[in-house]
Amino acid sequence: MSTNHNHSDNATKFVANDERMHWHDQALWFVREKRDRASKSIPEWEQLREYANQIKTHTMANLDKYLLEFEKNATEKGITVHFACDAKEHNEIVHKILSENNVKKIVKSKSMLTEECHLNPYLESRGIEVIDTDLGERIVQLRNEPPSHIVLPAIHLKKSDVSDTFHEKLGTEKGNYDPTYLTRAARAALREDFLTADAGLTGVNFAIANTGGVVVCTNEGNADMGASVPKLHIASMGIEKIIPRLEDLSVFTRLLARSATGQPITSYTSHFHGSVEGGKMHIIIVDNKRSQFLSSTKNKKALNCIRCGACMNTCPVYRRSGGHSYEYVIPGPIGSILGSARHPELHNSLPFACTLCGSCTNVCPVKIDLDSQLYSLRQDLGNADLIDSKKKMIMKVTTWVMSKPALFDFAGKMARIIVPKLPNFILYNKTNVWGKQRDLPKFPPKSFKEMFKEGELDDK
């Protein structure tokens, strides 16, 4: 991991297209507003959030117990359970299962875990055809792009982009941008894939310890088709997907869709407690550096995430920089935590892609302290010498000045006198990266402290 991915450089490319940037921003804010209306429709919303927080926190503290309980109950139902320590082992297990069953073609529903493990290229390099069946995932797969959002994978694309892609890959009419026409074309192509696939792979939204079953939430029914038409069903899940009891599920299903898309519930909330008749079902439970969060006092609550995407829809940085600018499988606030905590050398810019406004924490359905974690990760990266040396020096000087009130007041007074008189080339030049996109505000004649001491704020 020698190459460093800089979010700000990637964001600069995204905002260069001003029209698209504003469209992306507004599209996601529309989803955020739907979430707000949905959350206000049930009076017990905050109580549900607190329940979810307590359930997930309890489960993560007793994860070994619940994983073993789940394995026991699933095995009793005829499901084969595998454990994978990392992405490599997960992919090897999947490939071994497929090879043993002579699988040449697999249909896959949305699964951020398999994106994280880079399963598609792994299988394709071994001669297995992989078809993503979620419409958004299929669009980005045809374009050879990663998803830019965990719930809305193709949110960065317009219908004209989709139309051009479908014309090239599926043979649709050139220039026909009608969403209904494009959706029907995708459905017709995918239906053929479902009927000719040898196996189906799904993600897992929730795994219930006391039943040994998994729950998959979709709006398109593609997971149901993939798990039901072929005789082989593989479900891939991270260790954090476990919940203790079936009754706990009701808390999360009321929170998930409302937080994600503003719906009361997803169109399909499907329970899988075994294979189809005459078939086989495998569940692969993956760690892949998740367990390291359990030992972290600062970041352990990141494992509580239920992947609703609400933090992305509200984040002013994500909305204006696009998911691909993060260069991590999960973008936005939660992805910035996961990426920089797992691979700090590679993703050390992500905790700084944040205004610390706290909006992500306010909308999180399981009450993860996202902004606090991002703030603490900045300190961790600084202590590990994994931030830019100039930034670190500036922060040290700023800390020193602000820790001395008299010096801070004097510096502020001098700045108010001197800075307005400086020529622009001194303030705005290539050494001042901050000034590329910003202008200094007009300096007031007095500081707030001076106005307060002199009583000028009493009547304001």
Short mmCIF file of N, CA, C and O in Angstrom, two decimals, residues 35-118:
data_model
loop_
_atom_site.label_atom_id
_atom_site.label_comp_id
_atom_site.label_asym_id
_atom_site.label_seq_id
_atom_site.Cartn_x
_atom_site.Cartn_y
_atom_site.Cartn_z
N ARG A 35 -35.99 10.94 4.29
CA ARG A 35 -35.67 10.30 5.56
C ARG A 35 -36.24 11.09 6.72
O ARG A 35 -36.79 10.51 7.68
N ASP A 36 -36.13 12.41 6.67
CA ASP A 36 -36.65 13.24 7.76
C ASP A 36 -38.16 13.09 7.91
O ASP A 36 -38.68 12.97 9.03
N ARG A 37 -38.86 13.09 6.78
CA ARG A 37 -40.32 12.94 6.85
C ARG A 37 -40.70 11.57 7.39
O ARG A 37 -41.63 11.44 8.19
N ALA A 38 -39.98 10.53 6.96
CA ALA A 38 -40.28 9.17 7.42
C ALA A 38 -40.00 9.01 8.91
O ALA A 38 -40.77 8.37 9.63
N SER A 39 -38.90 9.60 9.38
CA SER A 39 -38.57 9.46 10.80
C SER A 39 -39.56 10.19 11.69
O SER A 39 -39.85 9.75 12.81
N LYS A 40 -40.10 11.30 11.19
CA LYS A 40 -41.07 12.06 11.99
C LYS A 40 -42.47 11.43 11.96
O LYS A 40 -43.35 11.84 12.71
N SER A 41 -42.64 10.41 11.11
CA SER A 41 -43.96 9.78 11.01
C SER A 41 -44.23 8.81 12.15
O SER A 41 -45.37 8.37 12.32
N ILE A 42 -43.20 8.45 12.90
CA ILE A 42 -43.41 7.55 14.04
C ILE A 42 -42.88 8.22 15.31
O ILE A 42 -41.70 8.58 15.38
N PRO A 43 -43.74 8.41 16.30
CA PRO A 43 -43.35 9.15 17.51
C PRO A 43 -42.20 8.50 18.28
O PRO A 43 -41.45 9.20 18.96
N GLU A 44 -42.07 7.18 18.17
CA GLU A 44 -41.05 6.48 18.96
C GLU A 44 -39.71 6.37 18.25
O GLU A 44 -38.87 5.53 18.61
N TRP A 45 -39.46 7.22 17.26
CA TRP A 45 -38.24 7.14 16.46
C TRP A 45 -36.98 7.16 17.33
O TRP A 45 -36.09 6.31 17.19
N GLU A 46 -36.87 8.12 18.22
CA GLU A 46 -35.67 8.22 19.05
C GLU A 46 -35.53 7.02 19.99
O GLU A 46 -34.42 6.59 20.29
N GLN A 47 -36.64 6.50 20.45
CA GLN A 47 -36.60 5.31 21.29
C GLN A 47 -36.09 4.10 20.49
O GLN A 47 -35.30 3.30 21.00
N LEU A 48 -36.52 3.99 19.24
CA LEU A 48 -36.04 2.91 18.38
C LEU A 48 -34.54 3.03 18.15
O LEU A 48 -33.80 2.02 18.16
N ARG A 49 -34.06 4.24 17.92
CA ARG A 49 -32.61 4.45 17.75
C ARG A 49 -31.84 4.00 18.97
O ARG A 49 -30.78 3.37 18.86
N GLU A 50 -32.37 4.32 20.14
CA GLU A 50 -31.68 3.93 21.38
C GLU A 50 -31.71 2.42 21.56
O GLU A 50 -30.71 1.81 21.97
N TYR A 51 -32.84 1.79 21.26
CA TYR A 51 -32.92 0.33 21.31
C TYR A 51 -31.87 -0.29 20.38
O TYR A 51 -31.16 -1.24 20.74
N ALA A 52 -31.81 0.22 19.15
CA ALA A 52 -30.87 -0.32 18.16
C ALA A 52 -29.44 -0.17 18.63
O ALA A 52 -28.61 -1.09 18.49
N ASN A 53 -29.14 0.97 19.19
CA ASN A 53 -27.80 1.23 19.74
C ASN A 53 -27.46 0.22 20.82
O ASN A 53 -26.38 -0.38 20.84
N GLN A 54 -28.41 -0.01 21.73
CA GLN A 54 -28.17 -0.93 22.84
C GLN A 54 -28.02 -2.38 22.35
O GLN A 54 -27.15 -3.13 22.82
N ILE A 55 -28.86 -2.78 21.39
CA ILE A 55 -28.79 -4.15 20.87
C ILE A 55 -27.45 -4.40 20.19
O ILE A 55 -26.77 -5.42 20.44
N LYS A 56 -27.05 -3.47 19.33
CA LYS A 56 -25.80 -3.66 18.60
C LYS A 56 -24.59 -3.59 19.54
O LYS A 56 -23.64 -4.39 19.41
N THR A 57 -24.61 -2.67 20.50
CA THR A 57 -23.49 -2.56 21.43
C THR A 57 -23.37 -3.82 22.27
O THR A 57 -22.27 -4.35 22.48
N HIS A 58 -24.50 -4.34 22.73
CA HIS A 58 -24.51 -5.59 23.50
C HIS A 58 -23.99 -6.75 22.64
O HIS A 58 -23.18 -7.57 23.10
N THR A 59 -24.45 -6.81 21.40
CA THR A 59 -24.06 -7.92 20.52
C THR A 59 -22.57 -7.91 20.24
O THR A 59 -21.90 -8.95 20.28
N MET A 60 -22.03 -6.72 19.97
CA MET A 60 -20.60 -6.64 19.68
C MET A 60 -19.76 -7.00 20.91
O MET A 60 -18.66 -7.54 20.78
N ALA A 61 -20.28 -6.71 22.09
CA ALA A 61 -19.56 -7.07 23.32
C ALA A 61 -19.61 -8.57 23.60
O ALA A 61 -18.82 -9.09 24.39
N ASN A 62 -20.56 -9.27 22.97
CA ASN A 62 -20.71 -10.71 23.17
C ASN A 62 -20.66 -11.44 21.82
O ASN A 62 -21.37 -12.44 21.62
N LEU A 63 -19.85 -10.94 20.93
CA LEU A 63 -19.87 -11.41 19.54
C LEU A 63 -19.52 -12.89 19.42
O LEU A 63 -20.15 -13.62 18.64
N ASP A 64 -18.55 -13.35 20.20
CA ASP A 64 -18.17 -14.76 20.10
C ASP A 64 -19.33 -15.68 20.44
O ASP A 64 -19.59 -16.69 19.76
N LYS A 65 -20.07 -15.33 21.47
CA LYS A 65 -21.22 -16.13 21.90
C LYS A 65 -22.28 -16.21 20.80
O LYS A 65 -22.79 -17.29 20.47
N TYR A 66 -22.60 -15.06 20.21
CA TYR A 66 -23.68 -15.04 19.23
C TYR A 66 -23.26 -15.67 17.89
O TYR A 66 -24.09 -16.27 17.20
N LEU A 67 -22.00 -15.55 17.53
CA LEU A 67 -21.54 -16.20 16.30
C LEU A 67 -21.62 -17.72 16.42
O LEU A 67 -22.05 -18.40 15.49
N LEU A 68 -21.23 -18.23 17.57
CA LEU A 68 -21.29 -19.68 17.78
C LEU A 68 -22.74 -20.17 17.85
O LEU A 68 -23.07 -21.24 17.33
N GLU A 69 -23.60 -19.37 18.48
CA GLU A 69 -25.03 -19.72 18.54
C GLU A 69 -25.62 -19.75 17.14
O GLU A 69 -26.39 -20.66 16.78
N PHE A 70 -25.27 -18.75 16.34
CA PHE A 70 -25.76 -18.70 14.95
C PHE A 70 -25.27 -19.91 14.16
O PHE A 70 -26.05 -20.55 13.45
N GLU A 71 -23.98 -20.23 14.28
CA GLU A 71 -23.43 -21.36 13.54
C GLU A 71 -24.15 -22.66 13.92
O GLU A 71 -24.51 -23.45 13.03
N LYS A 72 -24.39 -22.85 15.20
CA LYS A 72 -25.06 -24.07 15.66
C LYS A 72 -26.47 -24.18 15.08
O LYS A 72 -26.86 -25.21 14.53
N ASN A 73 -27.24 -23.09 15.16
CA ASN A 73 -28.63 -23.13 14.69
C ASN A 73 -28.72 -23.22 13.17
O ASN A 73 -29.62 -23.87 12.63
N ALA A 74 -27.81 -22.56 12.47
CA ALA A 74 -27.81 -22.64 11.01
C ALA A 74 -27.44 -24.04 10.55
O ALA A 74 -28.05 -24.60 9.62
N THR A 75 -26.43 -24.62 11.20
CA THR A 75 -25.99 -25.98 10.83
C THR A 75 -27.12 -26.99 11.04
O THR A 75 -27.31 -27.91 10.22
N GLU A 76 -27.88 -26.82 12.10
CA GLU A 76 -29.01 -27.72 12.36
C GLU A 76 -30.07 -27.63 11.28
O GLU A 76 -30.87 -28.55 11.10
N LYS A 77 -30.10 -26.52 10.56
CA LYS A 77 -31.07 -26.35 9.47
C LYS A 77 -30.51 -26.84 8.14
O LYS A 77 -31.12 -26.62 7.09
N GLY A 78 -29.35 -27.44 8.14
CA GLY A 78 -28.77 -27.97 6.92
C GLY A 78 -27.92 -26.97 6.15
O GLY A 78 -27.51 -27.25 5.02
N ILE A 79 -27.66 -25.81 6.75
CA ILE A 79 -26.83 -24.79 6.10
C ILE A 79 -25.37 -25.05 6.47
O ILE A 79 -25.05 -25.34 7.63
N THR A 80 -24.48 -24.94 5.51
CA THR A 80 -23.05 -25.07 5.77
C THR A 80 -22.47 -23.70 6.10
O THR A 80 -22.60 -22.77 5.29
N VAL A 81 -21.87 -23.56 7.26
CA VAL A 81 -21.32 -22.28 7.71
C VAL A 81 -19.80 -22.31 7.63
O VAL A 81 -19.16 -23.26 8.09
N HIS A 82 -19.22 -21.27 7.04
CA HIS A 82 -17.77 -21.13 6.92
C HIS A 82 -17.36 -19.85 7.63
O HIS A 82 -18.11 -18.86 7.65
N PHE A 83 -16.14 -19.83 8.14
CA PHE A 83 -15.56 -18.61 8.71
C PHE A 83 -14.32 -18.24 7.91
O PHE A 83 -13.49 -19.11 7.61
N ALA A 84 -14.22 -16.95 7.55
CA ALA A 84 -13.07 -16.46 6.78
C ALA A 84 -12.41 -15.33 7.54
O ALA A 84 -13.08 -14.38 7.98
N CYS A 85 -11.09 -15.42 7.69
CA CYS A 85 -10.40 -14.39 8.46
C CYS A 85 -10.17 -13.12 7.65
O CYS A 85 -10.06 -12.03 8.20
N ASP A 86 -10.10 -13.25 6.32
CA ASP A 86 -9.85 -12.07 5.50
C ASP A 86 -10.48 -12.24 4.11
O ASP A 86 -11.13 -13.26 3.83
N ALA A 87 -10.28 -11.24 3.26
CA ALA A 87 -10.88 -11.25 1.92
C ALA A 87 -10.37 -12.41 1.09
O ALA A 87 -11.14 -13.04 0.36
N LYS A 88 -9.10 -12.69 1.20
CA LYS A 88 -8.50 -13.79 0.40
C LYS A 88 -9.17 -15.11 0.75
O LYS A 88 -9.55 -15.88 -0.16
N GLU A 89 -9.33 -15.37 2.04
CA GLU A 89 -9.95 -16.63 2.44
C GLU A 89 -11.41 -16.69 2.03
O GLU A 89 -11.91 -17.74 1.61
N HIS A 90 -12.11 -15.55 2.12
CA HIS A 90 -13.51 -15.51 1.67
C HIS A 90 -13.61 -15.90 0.20
O HIS A 90 -14.43 -16.74 -0.19
N ASN A 91 -12.78 -15.29 -0.63
CA ASN A 91 -12.83 -15.55 -2.06
C ASN A 91 -12.46 -17.00 -2.39
O ASN A 91 -13.06 -17.62 -3.27
N GLU A 92 -11.50 -17.53 -1.65
CA GLU A 92 -11.11 -18.93 -1.86
C GLU A 92 -12.24 -19.88 -1.50
O GLU A 92 -12.47 -20.88 -2.20
N ILE A 93 -12.96 -19.58 -0.42
CA ILE A 93 -14.09 -20.43 -0.03
C ILE A 93 -15.18 -20.39 -1.09
O ILE A 93 -15.74 -21.42 -1.48
N VAL A 94 -15.50 -19.17 -1.57
CA VAL A 94 -16.52 -19.05 -2.61
C VAL A 94 -16.11 -19.85 -3.84
O VAL A 94 -16.91 -20.63 -4.39
N HIS A 95 -14.88 -19.68 -4.25
CA HIS A 95 -14.42 -20.37 -5.46
C HIS A 95 -14.44 -21.89 -5.28
O HIS A 95 -14.80 -22.64 -6.20
N LYS A 96 -14.07 -22.36 -4.10
CA LYS A 96 -14.07 -23.79 -3.82
C LYS A 96 -15.49 -24.36 -3.91
O LYS A 96 -15.74 -25.41 -4.51
N ILE A 97 -16.46 -23.64 -3.32
CA ILE A 97 -17.86 -24.08 -3.38
C ILE A 97 -18.33 -24.14 -4.83
O ILE A 97 -18.97 -25.11 -5.27
N LEU A 98 -18.02 -23.10 -5.60
CA LEU A 98 -18.45 -23.04 -6.99
C LEU A 98 -17.80 -24.14 -7.82
O LEU A 98 -18.45 -24.78 -8.67
N SER A 99 -16.52 -24.38 -7.58
CA SER A 99 -15.80 -25.42 -8.33
C SER A 99 -16.37 -26.79 -8.04
O SER A 99 -16.54 -27.62 -8.95
N GLU A 100 -16.66 -27.05 -6.76
CA GLU A 100 -17.20 -28.35 -6.38
C GLU A 100 -18.57 -28.62 -6.99
O GLU A 100 -18.99 -29.77 -7.13
N ASN A 101 -19.27 -27.52 -7.36
CA ASN A 101 -20.61 -27.66 -7.94
C ASN A 101 -20.63 -27.34 -9.43
O ASN A 101 -21.71 -27.13 -10.01
N ASN A 102 -19.43 -27.29 -10.03
CA ASN A 102 -19.30 -27.07 -11.49
C ASN A 102 -20.01 -25.80 -11.95
O ASN A 102 -20.67 -25.79 -13.00
N VAL A 103 -19.91 -24.75 -11.18
CA VAL A 103 -20.59 -23.48 -11.51
C VAL A 103 -19.75 -22.69 -12.50
O VAL A 103 -18.56 -22.46 -12.30
N LYS A 104 -20.39 -22.24 -13.57
CA LYS A 104 -19.73 -21.41 -14.57
C LYS A 104 -20.30 -19.99 -14.61
O LYS A 104 -19.69 -19.09 -15.18
N LYS A 105 -21.50 -19.83 -14.02
CA LYS A 105 -22.14 -18.52 -14.05
C LYS A 105 -22.86 -18.29 -12.73
O LYS A 105 -23.59 -19.16 -12.26
N ILE A 106 -22.66 -17.11 -12.13
CA ILE A 106 -23.27 -16.79 -10.85
C ILE A 106 -23.98 -15.45 -10.93
O ILE A 106 -23.48 -14.51 -11.55
N VAL A 107 -25.20 -15.38 -10.35
CA VAL A 107 -25.91 -14.11 -10.25
C VAL A 107 -25.76 -13.61 -8.81
O VAL A 107 -25.91 -14.36 -7.85
N LYS A 108 -25.44 -12.34 -8.66
CA LYS A 108 -25.08 -11.79 -7.36
C LYS A 108 -25.94 -10.58 -7.05
O LYS A 108 -26.09 -9.68 -7.89
N SER A 109 -26.52 -10.56 -5.87
CA SER A 109 -27.26 -9.36 -5.44
C SER A 109 -26.29 -8.41 -4.76
O SER A 109 -25.13 -8.74 -4.53
N LYS A 110 -26.79 -7.22 -4.40
CA LYS A 110 -25.91 -6.20 -3.84
C LYS A 110 -25.24 -6.72 -2.56
O LYS A 110 -25.89 -7.24 -1.67
N SER A 111 -23.92 -6.57 -2.51
CA SER A 111 -23.16 -7.00 -1.34
C SER A 111 -21.91 -6.15 -1.25
O SER A 111 -20.98 -6.31 -2.04
N MET A 112 -21.89 -5.23 -0.27
CA MET A 112 -20.70 -4.40 -0.12
C MET A 112 -19.52 -5.22 0.37
O MET A 112 -18.36 -4.87 0.14
N LEU A 113 -19.79 -6.33 1.05
CA LEU A 113 -18.70 -7.19 1.50
C LEU A 113 -17.95 -7.79 0.32
O LEU A 113 -16.71 -7.83 0.31
N THR A 114 -18.68 -8.25 -0.69
CA THR A 114 -17.99 -8.82 -1.85
C THR A 114 -17.26 -7.74 -2.65
O THR A 114 -16.25 -8.02 -3.29
N GLU A 115 -17.77 -6.51 -2.62
CA GLU A 115 -17.02 -5.40 -3.21
C GLU A 115 -15.71 -5.19 -2.44
O GLU A 115 -14.65 -4.98 -3.03
N GLU A 116 -15.83 -5.24 -1.12
CA GLU A 116 -14.66 -5.08 -0.24
C GLU A 116 -13.63 -6.17 -0.51
O GLU A 116 -12.42 -5.92 -0.48
N CYS A 117 -14.11 -7.38 -0.78
CA CYS A 117 -13.20 -8.52 -1.02
C CYS A 117 -12.75 -8.62 -2.47
O CYS A 117 -11.94 -9.50 -2.80
N HIS A 118 -13.27 -7.76 -3.35
CA HIS A 118 -12.95 -7.80 -4.79
C HIS A 118 -13.24 -9.19 -5.36
O HIS A 118 -12.42 -9.77 -6.09
#
